[in-house]
Short mmCIF file of C-alpha atoms in Angstrom, two decimals:
data_model
loop_
_atom_site.label_atom_id
_atom_site.label_comp_id
_atom_site.label_asym_id
_atom_site.label_seq_id
_atom_site.Cartn_x
_atom_site.Cartn_y
_atom_site.Cartn_z
CA UNK M 903 -36.86 -8.74 -21.35
CA UNK M 904 -35.76 -8.38 -17.85
CA UNK M 905 -32.38 -9.59 -18.98
CA UNK M 906 -32.17 -6.54 -21.38
CA UNK M 907 -33.13 -4.23 -18.47
CA UNK M 908 -30.62 -5.65 -16.38
CA UNK M 909 -28.01 -4.50 -18.55
CA UNK M 910 -29.57 -1.31 -20.03
CA UNK M 911 -31.36 0.28 -17.16
CA UNK M 912 -28.20 0.51 -15.07
CA UNK M 913 -26.29 1.72 -17.92
CA UNK M 914 -28.69 4.20 -18.87
CA UNK M 915 -28.68 5.50 -15.11
CA UNK M 916 -24.87 5.86 -15.06
CA UNK M 917 -24.96 7.65 -18.39
CA UNK M 918 -27.62 10.09 -16.95
CA UNK M 919 -25.53 10.75 -14.02
CA UNK M 920 -22.62 11.81 -16.07
CA UNK M 921 -24.87 14.16 -18.07
CA UNK M 922 -26.09 15.69 -14.95
CA UNK M 923 -22.74 16.21 -13.59
CA UNK M 924 -20.76 16.95 -17.23
CA UNK M 925 -17.31 16.54 -18.01
CA UNK M 926 -16.14 18.73 -20.76
CA UNK M 927 -19.66 18.55 -22.26
CA UNK M 928 -18.79 20.89 -25.02
CA UNK M 929 -15.85 18.78 -26.29
CA UNK M 930 -16.11 16.12 -28.89
CA UNK M 931 -16.20 12.35 -27.13
CA UNK M 932 -18.63 13.22 -24.52
CA UNK M 933 -21.34 10.94 -25.70
CA UNK M 934 -18.84 8.14 -26.15
CA UNK M 935 -17.36 8.77 -22.87
CA UNK M 936 -20.40 8.99 -21.02
CA UNK M 937 -21.68 5.80 -22.56
CA UNK M 938 -18.61 3.94 -21.46
CA UNK M 939 -18.20 5.16 -18.05
CA UNK M 940 -22.05 5.10 -17.45
CA UNK M 941 -21.99 1.36 -18.09
CA UNK M 942 -19.48 0.74 -15.42
CA UNK M 943 -21.10 3.02 -12.98
CA UNK M 944 -24.46 1.76 -13.15
CA UNK M 945 -23.47 -1.80 -12.83
CA UNK M 946 -21.03 -1.30 -10.09
CA UNK M 947 -23.62 1.02 -8.28
CA UNK M 948 -26.06 -2.31 -8.56
CA UNK M 949 -23.51 -4.39 -7.08
CA UNK M 950 -23.21 -1.93 -3.97
CA UNK M 951 -27.27 -2.10 -3.87
CA UNK M 952 -26.93 -5.75 -3.60
CA UNK M 953 -24.60 -5.71 -0.68
CA UNK M 954 -26.71 -3.30 1.23
CA UNK M 955 -30.05 -5.17 0.73
CA UNK M 956 -28.39 -8.22 1.57
CA UNK M 957 -27.22 -6.54 5.05
CA UNK M 958 -30.69 -5.50 5.57
CA UNK M 959 -31.72 -9.14 5.53
CA UNK M 960 -34.14 -8.53 2.70
CA UNK M 961 -34.41 -11.21 0.05
CA UNK M 962 -32.41 -10.45 -3.27
CA UNK M 963 -34.73 -9.71 -6.07
CA UNK M 964 -34.41 -7.82 -9.61
CA UNK M 965 -36.97 -5.20 -8.48
CA UNK M 966 -35.39 -3.81 -5.44
CA UNK M 967 -32.24 -2.47 -6.90
CA UNK M 968 -33.92 -1.37 -10.16
CA UNK M 969 -36.52 0.72 -8.03
CA UNK M 970 -33.85 2.28 -6.02
CA UNK M 971 -31.60 3.22 -9.18
CA UNK M 972 -34.62 4.68 -10.90
CA UNK M 973 -35.66 6.84 -7.95
CA UNK M 974 -32.02 7.83 -7.30
CA UNK M 975 -31.38 8.89 -10.75
CA UNK M 976 -34.87 10.79 -11.03
CA UNK M 977 -33.90 12.66 -7.88
CA UNK M 978 -30.39 13.57 -9.45
CA UNK M 979 -32.23 14.84 -12.87
CA UNK M 980 -34.93 16.76 -10.81
CA UNK M 981 -32.12 18.39 -8.95
CA UNK M 982 -29.91 19.22 -11.83
CA UNK M 983 -32.50 19.74 -14.38
CA UNK M 984 -31.37 23.36 -15.20
CA UNK M 985 -27.87 21.98 -16.06
CA UNK M 986 -29.31 19.57 -18.53
CA UNK M 987 -28.82 20.77 -22.07
CA UNK M 988 -27.90 19.38 -25.40
CA UNK M 989 -24.09 19.83 -25.81
CA UNK M 990 -22.96 22.63 -28.05
CA UNK M 991 -20.65 21.28 -30.48
CA UNK M 992 -18.17 23.14 -33.04
CA UNK M 993 -18.25 21.44 -36.39
CA UNK M 994 -15.40 23.46 -37.73
CA UNK M 995 -12.57 20.83 -37.36
CA UNK M 996 -14.83 18.01 -38.66
CA UNK M 997 -15.24 19.95 -41.98
CA UNK M 998 -11.32 20.29 -42.19
CA UNK M 999 -10.88 16.61 -42.10
CA UNK M 1000 -10.09 15.01 -45.57
CA UNK M 1001 -12.51 12.95 -47.57
CA UNK M 1002 -10.32 9.79 -47.12
CA UNK M 1003 -9.98 10.33 -43.55
CA UNK M 1004 -13.67 10.34 -43.09
CA UNK M 1005 -13.83 7.16 -45.30
CA UNK M 1006 -11.05 5.48 -43.29
CA UNK M 1007 -13.04 6.22 -40.19
CA UNK M 1008 -16.24 4.70 -41.58
CA UNK M 1009 -14.45 1.64 -42.59
CA UNK M 1010 -12.75 1.03 -39.20
CA UNK M 1011 -16.00 1.67 -37.47
CA UNK M 1012 -17.66 -1.03 -39.61
CA UNK M 1013 -14.91 -3.37 -38.92
CA UNK M 1014 -15.14 -2.84 -35.23
CA UNK M 1015 -18.79 -3.08 -35.26
CA UNK M 1016 -18.53 -6.68 -37.19
CA UNK M 1017 -15.97 -7.78 -34.61
CA UNK M 1018 -18.19 -6.73 -31.61
CA UNK M 1019 -21.03 -8.43 -33.29
CA UNK M 1020 -18.89 -11.79 -33.85
CA UNK M 1021 -18.08 -11.50 -29.96
CA UNK M 1022 -21.56 -11.09 -28.92
CA UNK M 1023 -22.46 -14.19 -30.86
CA UNK M 1024 -19.56 -16.06 -29.21
CA UNK M 1025 -20.66 -15.01 -25.75
CA UNK M 1026 -24.20 -16.29 -26.37
CA UNK M 1027 -23.25 -19.54 -28.15
CA UNK M 1028 -20.22 -20.59 -25.98
CA UNK M 1029 -20.78 -22.46 -22.59
CA UNK M 1030 -18.96 -21.10 -19.59
CA UNK M 1031 -15.15 -21.75 -19.96
CA UNK M 1032 -13.24 -23.66 -17.23
CA UNK M 1033 -10.77 -22.90 -14.45
CA UNK M 1034 -11.47 -19.70 -12.75
CA UNK M 1035 -14.80 -19.26 -14.19
CA UNK M 1036 -15.96 -22.68 -13.07
CA UNK M 1037 -14.17 -22.77 -9.71
CA UNK M 1038 -14.93 -19.27 -8.44
CA UNK M 1039 -16.47 -16.37 -9.96
CA UNK M 1040 -19.59 -18.23 -11.26
CA UNK M 1041 -20.00 -20.90 -8.53
CA UNK M 1042 -21.07 -18.20 -5.92
CA UNK M 1043 -23.80 -16.51 -7.90
CA UNK M 1044 -25.49 -19.72 -8.28
CA UNK M 1045 -25.49 -20.38 -4.58
CA UNK M 1046 -26.82 -16.88 -3.89
CA UNK M 1047 -29.48 -17.10 -6.75
CA UNK M 1048 -30.97 -20.24 -4.98
CA UNK M 1049 -31.06 -18.77 -1.45
CA UNK M 1050 -31.80 -15.18 -2.50
CA UNK M 1051 -29.25 -14.16 -0.14
CA UNK M 1052 -25.41 -13.63 -0.15
CA UNK M 1053 -24.90 -16.94 1.80
CA UNK M 1054 -21.16 -16.90 2.86
CA UNK M 1055 -18.15 -18.82 1.26
CA UNK M 1056 -15.53 -19.83 3.92
CA UNK M 1057 -12.68 -22.13 4.35
CA UNK M 1058 -12.81 -25.78 4.53
CA UNK M 1059 -12.84 -25.95 8.55
CA UNK M 1060 -15.80 -23.50 8.65
CA UNK M 1061 -17.74 -25.35 6.19
CA UNK M 1062 -17.21 -28.57 8.09
CA UNK M 1063 -18.33 -27.27 11.06
CA UNK M 1064 -21.35 -25.58 9.79
CA UNK M 1065 -24.55 -27.12 10.89
CA UNK M 1066 -26.99 -24.77 8.91
CA UNK M 1067 -26.12 -25.86 5.38
CA UNK M 1068 -25.84 -22.00 4.38
CA UNK M 1069 -22.09 -22.17 4.45
CA UNK M 1070 -20.24 -22.96 1.04
CA UNK M 1071 -16.61 -23.72 0.41
CA UNK M 1072 -14.40 -22.93 -2.51
CA UNK M 1073 -10.54 -22.91 -2.99
CA UNK M 1074 -10.56 -19.07 -3.59
CA UNK M 1075 -13.08 -18.40 -0.81
CA UNK M 1076 -11.25 -14.86 -0.08
CA UNK M 1077 -11.60 -13.57 -3.44
CA UNK M 1078 -13.79 -10.25 -3.68
CA UNK M 1079 -17.41 -10.40 -4.50
CA UNK M 1080 -18.01 -7.81 -7.06
CA UNK M 1081 -17.65 -9.79 -10.42
CA UNK M 1082 -19.79 -12.74 -8.78
CA UNK M 1083 -22.41 -10.10 -7.98
CA UNK M 1084 -22.56 -8.76 -11.79
CA UNK M 1085 -23.24 -12.37 -12.68
CA UNK M 1086 -25.77 -12.71 -10.05
CA UNK M 1087 -27.64 -9.31 -11.10
CA UNK M 1088 -28.19 -10.89 -14.60
CA UNK M 1089 -29.34 -14.29 -13.25
CA UNK M 1090 -31.77 -12.50 -10.94
CA UNK M 1091 -33.45 -10.57 -13.87
CA UNK M 1092 -33.78 -13.87 -15.83
CA UNK M 1093 -35.23 -15.56 -12.90
CA UNK M 1094 -32.88 -18.60 -13.42
CA UNK M 1095 -29.19 -19.43 -14.27
CA UNK M 1096 -28.56 -19.20 -17.95
CA UNK M 1097 -25.03 -18.75 -19.01
CA UNK M 1098 -25.65 -16.97 -22.29
CA UNK M 1099 -27.76 -14.02 -20.35
CA UNK M 1100 -25.14 -14.10 -17.52
CA UNK M 1101 -22.35 -13.69 -20.08
CA UNK M 1102 -23.76 -10.74 -21.88
CA UNK M 1103 -22.60 -8.58 -19.05
CA UNK M 1104 -18.76 -9.35 -20.25
CA UNK M 1105 -19.69 -8.14 -23.70
CA UNK M 1106 -21.13 -5.06 -22.24
CA UNK M 1107 -17.99 -4.51 -20.41
CA UNK M 1108 -15.71 -4.80 -23.72
CA UNK M 1109 -18.25 -2.42 -25.24
CA UNK M 1110 -17.92 0.10 -22.23
CA UNK M 1111 -14.08 -0.05 -22.58
CA UNK M 1112 -14.41 0.75 -26.10
CA UNK M 1113 -16.91 3.63 -25.88
CA UNK M 1114 -14.99 5.14 -22.65
CA UNK M 1115 -11.34 4.87 -24.25
CA UNK M 1116 -12.66 6.57 -27.62
CA UNK M 1117 -14.57 9.40 -25.72
CA UNK M 1118 -11.62 10.07 -23.56
CA UNK M 1119 -9.28 10.08 -26.42
CA UNK M 1120 -11.40 12.70 -28.18
CA UNK M 1121 -11.70 14.67 -25.16
CA UNK M 1122 -7.82 14.80 -24.83
CA UNK M 1123 -7.73 16.27 -28.32
CA UNK M 1124 -7.36 13.44 -30.82
CA UNK M 1125 -9.15 13.62 -34.01
CA UNK M 1126 -11.89 11.23 -34.79
CA UNK M 1127 -9.66 9.11 -36.81
CA UNK M 1128 -6.65 8.99 -34.49
CA UNK M 1129 -9.04 8.31 -31.60
CA UNK M 1130 -10.69 5.51 -33.47
CA UNK M 1131 -7.33 3.89 -34.79
CA UNK M 1132 -6.17 3.62 -31.06
CA UNK M 1133 -9.56 2.20 -29.99
CA UNK M 1134 -9.16 -0.37 -33.05
CA UNK M 1135 -5.79 -1.03 -31.62
CA UNK M 1136 -7.21 -1.86 -28.37
CA UNK M 1137 -9.98 -3.93 -29.42
CA UNK M 1138 -7.96 -5.98 -31.96
CA UNK M 1139 -5.67 -7.41 -28.98
CA UNK M 1140 -6.18 -11.20 -29.13
CA UNK M 1141 -6.10 -11.63 -25.40
CA UNK M 1142 -8.55 -8.91 -24.68
CA UNK M 1143 -10.96 -10.40 -27.37
CA UNK M 1144 -10.57 -13.99 -25.68
CA UNK M 1145 -11.74 -12.50 -22.20
CA UNK M 1146 -14.72 -11.05 -23.98
CA UNK M 1147 -15.60 -14.00 -25.80
CA UNK M 1148 -14.81 -16.53 -23.07
CA UNK M 1149 -16.86 -14.70 -20.33
CA UNK M 1150 -16.63 -15.60 -16.77
CA UNK M 1151 -13.27 -14.32 -15.63
CA UNK M 1152 -12.57 -11.32 -13.29
CA UNK M 1153 -9.46 -9.79 -15.36
CA UNK M 1154 -11.59 -8.05 -18.31
CA UNK M 1155 -13.48 -6.06 -15.52
CA UNK M 1156 -10.27 -4.99 -13.64
CA UNK M 1157 -8.76 -3.93 -16.71
CA UNK M 1158 -11.52 -1.91 -17.69
CA UNK M 1159 -12.16 -0.30 -14.27
CA UNK M 1160 -8.61 0.22 -13.69
CA UNK M 1161 -7.86 1.28 -17.39
CA UNK M 1162 -10.64 4.01 -17.31
CA UNK M 1163 -9.72 5.17 -13.92
CA UNK M 1164 -6.05 5.84 -14.93
CA UNK M 1165 -7.33 7.42 -18.33
CA UNK M 1166 -9.49 9.90 -16.15
CA UNK M 1167 -6.32 10.33 -13.90
CA UNK M 1168 -4.35 11.41 -16.70
CA UNK M 1169 -7.14 13.77 -17.77
CA UNK M 1170 -6.94 15.21 -14.21
CA UNK M 1171 -3.20 15.64 -14.25
CA UNK M 1172 -3.43 17.63 -17.26
CA UNK M 1173 -6.54 19.77 -17.21
CA UNK M 1174 -7.29 19.54 -13.72
CA UNK M 1175 -10.89 18.60 -14.49
CA UNK M 1176 -12.36 17.68 -11.04
CA UNK M 1177 -15.00 15.65 -12.59
CA UNK M 1178 -12.40 13.40 -14.03
CA UNK M 1179 -10.69 13.29 -10.69
CA UNK M 1180 -13.82 12.19 -9.30
CA UNK M 1181 -14.14 9.46 -12.03
CA UNK M 1182 -10.53 8.24 -11.15
CA UNK M 1183 -11.17 8.04 -7.47
CA UNK M 1184 -14.56 6.29 -7.67
CA UNK M 1185 -13.39 3.76 -10.07
CA UNK M 1186 -9.96 3.26 -8.34
CA UNK M 1187 -11.92 2.49 -5.13
CA UNK M 1188 -13.62 -0.22 -6.86
CA UNK M 1189 -10.38 -2.03 -8.05
CA UNK M 1190 -9.81 -3.97 -4.63
CA UNK M 1191 -13.31 -5.25 -4.73
CA UNK M 1192 -12.74 -6.92 -8.21
CA UNK M 1193 -9.54 -8.81 -7.64
CA UNK M 1194 -6.97 -8.81 -4.63
CA UNK M 1195 -4.29 -7.19 -6.98
CA UNK M 1196 -6.68 -4.45 -7.50
CA UNK M 1197 -5.48 -3.11 -4.23
CA UNK M 1198 -1.97 -2.58 -5.24
CA UNK M 1199 -3.00 -1.07 -8.50
CA UNK M 1200 -5.17 1.38 -6.76
CA UNK M 1201 -2.24 2.46 -4.69
CA UNK M 1202 -0.16 2.96 -7.72
CA UNK M 1203 -2.93 5.50 -9.04
CA UNK M 1204 -2.56 7.21 -5.54
CA UNK M 1205 1.13 7.40 -5.87
CA UNK M 1206 0.72 9.17 -9.31
CA UNK M 1207 -1.93 11.40 -8.02
CA UNK M 1208 0.37 12.63 -5.11
CA UNK M 1209 3.02 13.18 -7.71
CA UNK M 1210 0.67 15.49 -9.69
CA UNK M 1211 -0.67 17.26 -6.81
CA UNK M 1212 2.33 17.76 -4.55
CA UNK M 1213 4.95 20.19 -5.36
CA UNK M 1214 8.11 18.49 -7.38
CA UNK M 1215 10.43 19.00 -4.35
CA UNK M 1216 8.07 17.59 -1.94
CA UNK M 1217 7.22 14.44 -3.79
CA UNK M 1218 10.73 13.84 -4.62
CA UNK M 1219 11.65 14.18 -0.87
CA UNK M 1220 8.73 11.78 0.25
CA UNK M 1221 10.13 9.26 -2.47
CA UNK M 1222 13.49 9.41 -1.02
CA UNK M 1223 12.25 8.96 2.36
CA UNK M 1224 10.41 6.08 1.51
CA UNK M 1225 13.31 4.34 -0.51
CA UNK M 1226 15.59 4.87 2.48
CA UNK M 1227 12.78 3.35 4.96
CA UNK M 1228 12.37 0.38 2.68
CA UNK M 1229 16.37 -0.07 2.68
CA UNK M 1230 16.47 0.34 6.46
CA UNK M 1231 13.45 -2.09 6.87
CA UNK M 1232 15.34 -4.73 4.97
CA UNK M 1233 18.66 -4.17 6.35
CA UNK M 1234 17.21 -4.60 9.86
CA UNK M 1235 15.67 -8.03 8.83
CA UNK M 1236 12.09 -6.75 8.79
CA UNK M 1237 9.04 -5.38 10.63
CA UNK M 1238 5.77 -6.85 11.70
CA UNK M 1239 2.80 -5.22 13.28
CA UNK M 1240 -0.80 -6.29 14.15
CA UNK M 1241 -3.55 -4.06 12.61
CA UNK M 1242 -6.84 -4.14 14.58
CA UNK M 1243 -9.59 -5.68 12.73
CA UNK M 1244 -7.48 -6.58 9.47
CA UNK M 1245 -4.83 -8.91 10.87
CA UNK M 1246 -0.87 -9.05 10.80
CA UNK M 1247 1.07 -6.87 8.44
CA UNK M 1248 4.95 -8.57 8.07
CA UNK M 1249 7.77 -7.33 5.88
CA UNK M 1250 10.89 -9.44 5.74
CA UNK M 1251 13.63 -10.35 3.69
CA UNK M 1252 11.88 -13.65 2.99
CA UNK M 1253 8.08 -12.71 3.14
CA UNK M 1254 5.83 -9.88 2.76
CA UNK M 1255 2.18 -10.47 4.28
CA UNK M 1256 -0.36 -8.03 3.95
CA UNK M 1257 -3.92 -8.20 5.24
CA UNK M 1258 -6.39 -9.00 2.71
CA UNK M 1259 -4.12 -9.74 0.01
CA UNK M 1260 -2.34 -12.72 1.50
CA UNK M 1261 1.36 -14.11 2.08
CA UNK M 1262 4.10 -13.42 -0.73
CA UNK M 1263 7.12 -15.31 -0.19
CA UNK M 1264 10.19 -13.47 -1.69
CA UNK M 1265 12.20 -15.47 -3.93
CA UNK M 1266 13.89 -14.87 -7.20
CA UNK M 1267 12.42 -16.43 -10.44
CA UNK M 1268 14.24 -16.28 -13.68
CA UNK M 1269 10.92 -15.45 -15.93
CA UNK M 1270 12.83 -13.69 -18.68
CA UNK M 1271 11.88 -16.34 -21.14
CA UNK M 1272 8.25 -16.50 -20.39
CA UNK M 1273 7.78 -12.57 -20.39
CA UNK M 1274 9.71 -12.37 -23.79
CA UNK M 1275 7.70 -15.13 -25.25
CA UNK M 1276 4.42 -13.46 -24.06
CA UNK M 1277 5.02 -10.02 -25.22
CA UNK M 1278 6.95 -10.46 -28.18
CA UNK M 1279 6.79 -14.01 -29.69
CA UNK M 1280 3.18 -15.23 -28.94
CA UNK M 1281 0.12 -13.97 -30.64
CA UNK M 1282 -1.31 -12.20 -27.38
CA UNK M 1283 -0.57 -8.77 -28.17
CA UNK M 1284 0.36 -8.23 -31.78
CA UNK M 1285 3.17 -5.53 -31.70
CA UNK M 1286 1.96 -3.60 -28.76
CA UNK M 1287 5.18 -4.45 -26.40
CA UNK M 1288 7.61 -3.72 -29.41
CA UNK M 1289 6.22 -0.36 -29.35
CA UNK M 1290 6.13 0.44 -25.53
CA UNK M 1291 10.07 0.90 -25.32
CA UNK M 1292 10.06 3.22 -28.43
CA UNK M 1293 7.34 5.37 -27.07
CA UNK M 1294 8.92 5.50 -23.54
CA UNK M 1295 11.98 6.94 -25.10
CA UNK M 1296 9.91 9.48 -27.11
CA UNK M 1297 7.98 10.44 -23.67
CA UNK M 1298 11.35 10.99 -22.18
CA UNK M 1299 12.61 13.19 -25.01
CA UNK M 1300 9.40 15.20 -24.65
CA UNK M 1301 9.71 15.62 -20.86
CA UNK M 1302 13.23 17.03 -21.58
CA UNK M 1303 12.51 19.21 -24.54
CA UNK M 1304 8.74 19.81 -24.79
CA UNK M 1305 6.14 21.91 -22.81
CA UNK M 1306 4.25 18.89 -21.60
CA UNK M 1307 3.54 19.08 -17.80
CA UNK M 1308 1.47 16.39 -17.64
CA UNK M 1309 4.13 13.68 -19.26
CA UNK M 1310 6.28 13.23 -15.95
CA UNK M 1311 3.29 12.03 -14.09
CA UNK M 1312 1.56 9.74 -16.70
CA UNK M 1313 4.98 8.40 -17.62
CA UNK M 1314 5.79 7.84 -13.80
CA UNK M 1315 2.43 5.89 -13.58
CA UNK M 1316 3.35 3.50 -16.48
CA UNK M 1317 6.66 3.07 -14.95
CA UNK M 1318 5.00 2.03 -11.60
CA UNK M 1319 2.96 -0.45 -13.60
CA UNK M 1320 5.83 -2.12 -15.26
CA UNK M 1321 7.77 -1.98 -12.00
CA UNK M 1322 4.77 -3.71 -10.01
CA UNK M 1323 4.73 -6.38 -12.82
CA UNK M 1324 8.54 -6.81 -12.53
CA UNK M 1325 8.35 -7.19 -8.84
CA UNK M 1326 5.44 -9.49 -8.86
CA UNK M 1327 6.77 -12.12 -11.52
CA UNK M 1328 10.66 -12.07 -10.63
CA UNK M 1329 10.62 -11.62 -6.95
CA UNK M 1330 7.21 -13.38 -5.47
CA UNK M 1331 5.93 -16.85 -5.76
CA UNK M 1332 3.69 -15.48 -8.68
CA UNK M 1333 6.71 -16.29 -10.73
CA UNK M 1334 5.50 -19.78 -11.05
CA UNK M 1335 2.65 -18.32 -12.73
CA UNK M 1336 4.98 -17.00 -15.40
CA UNK M 1337 6.54 -20.35 -16.10
CA UNK M 1338 3.26 -22.00 -16.95
CA UNK M 1339 1.69 -18.98 -18.44
CA UNK M 1340 -1.29 -19.17 -16.03
CA UNK M 1341 -1.52 -15.88 -15.07
CA UNK M 1342 1.12 -13.92 -16.75
CA UNK M 1343 -0.97 -12.44 -19.67
CA UNK M 1344 -3.92 -11.82 -17.57
CA UNK M 1345 -2.04 -9.56 -15.21
CA UNK M 1346 -0.62 -7.87 -18.40
CA UNK M 1347 -4.40 -7.17 -19.45
CA UNK M 1348 -5.13 -5.33 -16.54
CA UNK M 1349 -2.46 -2.51 -17.52
CA UNK M 1350 -2.88 -2.50 -21.39
CA UNK M 1351 -5.80 0.15 -21.63
CA UNK M 1352 -3.98 2.17 -19.56
CA UNK M 1353 -0.54 2.00 -21.25
CA UNK M 1354 -2.27 2.26 -24.59
CA UNK M 1355 -3.76 5.61 -23.78
CA UNK M 1356 -0.55 6.72 -22.43
CA UNK M 1357 0.97 6.00 -25.69
CA UNK M 1358 -1.84 8.04 -27.32
CA UNK M 1359 -0.99 11.18 -25.10
CA UNK M 1360 2.67 11.00 -26.09
CA UNK M 1361 1.74 11.07 -30.02
CA UNK M 1362 -1.30 13.72 -29.34
CA UNK M 1363 -0.74 16.89 -27.89
CA UNK M 1364 -3.51 18.03 -25.37
CA UNK M 1365 -6.31 20.07 -26.44
CA UNK M 1366 -5.87 23.93 -25.96
CA UNK M 1367 -9.47 24.50 -25.13
CA UNK M 1368 -13.03 22.77 -24.32
CA UNK M 1369 -14.13 23.56 -27.85
CA UNK M 1370 -13.63 20.49 -30.25
CA UNK M 1371 -14.92 19.03 -33.37
CA UNK M 1372 -16.87 15.85 -33.94
CA UNK M 1373 -19.48 15.07 -31.63
CA UNK M 1374 -19.05 11.25 -31.68
#
């Protein structure tokens, strides 16, 4: 029972927070959006509470964070009670949908429900999958569960020098803690380490991505059928399904958190809905706590937000200054500085060293064959990357000929994602990960929800008002 509460109660609390501070609540898709984002907000808030409780030197238990969540949610609802009302929905557009459109919507929904049921059975039946799950993400929570504290994981020298027995070592000891804390939360609820119950959080993450994506598509202005088709395209991707079924990795969490943050940013760019902006900011800030590369992805969101917020000439001027500064920096042989409390920042023609991220030797890797195989030949993404260049050309045509003030910024964000991917796998040591396919597709996964939603916005014009159609 506690295992169910560990997933459902934070989910319900996060959903109620969105209910108290509504986002386009009169529009179709609010329920789905609130369920998707609510799961992430609730579970991420729980990891923050675990950190705070540990800082106070209080033993970690299931009851402490749950009590705080319930009290905080009750306080929010009491403060905002006069805003709580059943969303007013307009059914006009729903009735205008053809009979066959409704039938297809139902059939797709059944298809997705069966697929998700199959995935939850795989999560329950399959043991923990090897490599990063074994060596990093699921090692730490097992130690924390035994100690009821977030005992440190350090480098080998610190581990050898420790005399208390409370210091542990893994190769990736610098990795962020959030994903391991999510696993710890389920283990604390069960009172023991049981992989089937711990891994259920990954299935919940996949479900949250589906709800959030569909709800935001409806809030954008897509019909129920169009929104579900794009959601089906997302959930049918083999690599995404693999990361749900083979739970234990951090990439699904980063894809979901970053993807929904980018989708909220796209809404803010188009509608200037400040709640969507707050969601984009909140989830964007969590990206660095999930994986190291999340810091870079969050910075790309910031650049896109600046492009939307600043006058066009100011942003172009800043971008030009940045490009000139980078060229001058490399022409001068590089630059280095010491940042108090963080470490050394170094940028040269042969090395980039960023505190908290690590060192990246700059060397050209011919990764074209691996990338072409991953995106266009192997069965990881179906036909998704065949569509990307086509949609990109269509977006450029709309930017030139159509009244779509949102498209330049959202297309810039997608361009930045692809550029970051190119630099990572062609000019840093990560190129060797492309050669042996160890990390190439997992990095792609981080961007896929955002890119697919951008594709939807190219095909579907944004809504003209907050009144919409179907509630789901």
